[in-house]
Amino acid sequence: PLFSIESKSILAHNIDLMVKKMGVEKIYVLVGHLKERVIGEIEKIRYSGIKAAIEHVEWTTKGLASDIASLES
């Protein structure tokens, strides 16, 4: 998610697409590998004026499906 395309990270492009084209208002980003860099990118995206709440959630060792299910509440 940190690779840049046209001066924006893939994460920023995806969030922009979700907010502007799909009307998403709240986004959860599972973080693990390079956690600090991903969180830094999320902060950068927040300050860019995006109109959505973006939260980072740390992944566990239980697997992706378990991590996603933990977001239900």
Short mmCIF file of C-alpha atoms in Angstrom, two decimals:
data_model
loop_
_atom_site.label_atom_id
_atom_site.label_comp_id
_atom_site.label_asym_id
_atom_site.label_seq_id
_atom_site.Cartn_x
_atom_site.Cartn_y
_atom_site.Cartn_z
CA PRO A 1 0.00 0.00 0.00
CA LEU A 2 2.99 2.34 0.30
CA PHE A 3 4.15 2.22 -3.32
CA SER A 4 3.58 5.54 -5.09
CA ILE A 5 1.76 6.05 -8.35
CA GLU A 6 1.54 9.62 -9.66
CA SER A 7 2.86 11.01 -6.34
CA LYS A 8 0.23 9.20 -4.21
CA SER A 9 0.47 5.91 -2.40
CA ILE A 10 -1.68 2.99 -3.50
CA LEU A 11 -3.38 3.27 -0.10
CA ALA A 12 -4.23 6.94 -0.76
CA HIS A 13 -5.58 6.10 -4.23
CA ASN A 14 -7.75 3.30 -2.81
CA ILE A 15 -9.11 5.45 0.01
CA ASP A 16 -9.82 8.27 -2.43
CA LEU A 17 -11.70 5.85 -4.68
CA MET A 18 -13.73 4.40 -1.80
CA VAL A 19 -14.72 7.84 -0.51
CA LYS A 20 -15.36 9.69 -3.78
CA LYS A 21 -16.79 6.91 -5.96
CA MET A 22 -18.39 4.59 -3.42
CA GLY A 23 -19.42 7.00 -0.66
CA VAL A 24 -17.59 5.11 2.10
CA GLU A 25 -17.59 7.12 5.34
CA LYS A 26 -15.48 4.93 7.64
CA ILE A 27 -12.40 2.92 6.68
CA TYR A 28 -10.42 0.44 8.75
CA VAL A 29 -6.86 -0.35 7.71
CA LEU A 30 -5.33 -3.54 9.12
CA VAL A 31 -1.68 -2.89 9.89
CA GLY A 32 1.15 -5.26 10.64
CA HIS A 33 4.29 -5.28 8.50
CA LEU A 34 5.84 -1.79 8.37
CA LYS A 35 3.14 -0.68 10.82
CA GLU A 36 4.71 2.68 11.66
CA ARG A 37 5.10 3.64 8.00
CA VAL A 38 1.53 2.64 7.17
CA ILE A 39 0.19 4.58 10.17
CA GLY A 40 2.24 7.58 9.02
CA GLU A 41 0.68 7.31 5.57
CA ILE A 42 -2.80 7.12 7.12
CA GLU A 43 -2.06 10.34 9.05
CA LYS A 44 -0.89 12.00 5.83
CA ILE A 45 -4.12 10.96 4.10
CA ARG A 46 -6.23 12.25 7.02
CA TYR A 47 -4.55 15.67 6.80
CA SER A 48 -5.11 15.82 3.04
CA GLY A 49 -8.77 16.66 3.69
CA ILE A 50 -10.36 13.30 2.92
CA LYS A 51 -14.01 13.22 4.02
CA ALA A 52 -13.98 9.89 5.85
CA ALA A 53 -12.95 8.50 9.22
CA ILE A 54 -9.87 6.31 8.87
CA GLU A 55 -8.78 4.02 11.68
CA HIS A 56 -5.87 1.64 11.85
CA VAL A 57 -6.27 -1.73 13.56
CA GLU A 58 -3.37 -4.04 14.35
CA TRP A 59 -3.54 -7.49 12.88
CA THR A 60 -3.22 -10.56 15.06
CA THR A 61 -1.62 -13.95 14.57
CA LYS A 62 -5.06 -15.52 14.13
CA GLY A 63 -5.30 -14.80 10.41
CA LEU A 64 -6.96 -12.31 8.09
CA ALA A 65 -10.50 -13.69 8.45
CA SER A 66 -10.26 -13.46 12.23
CA ASP A 67 -8.93 -9.90 12.04
CA ILE A 68 -11.76 -8.82 9.76
CA ALA A 69 -14.33 -10.54 11.97
CA SER A 70 -12.93 -8.65 14.98
CA LEU A 71 -13.99 -5.38 13.31
CA GLU A 72 -17.67 -6.36 13.40
CA SER A 73 -18.34 -4.71 16.74
#
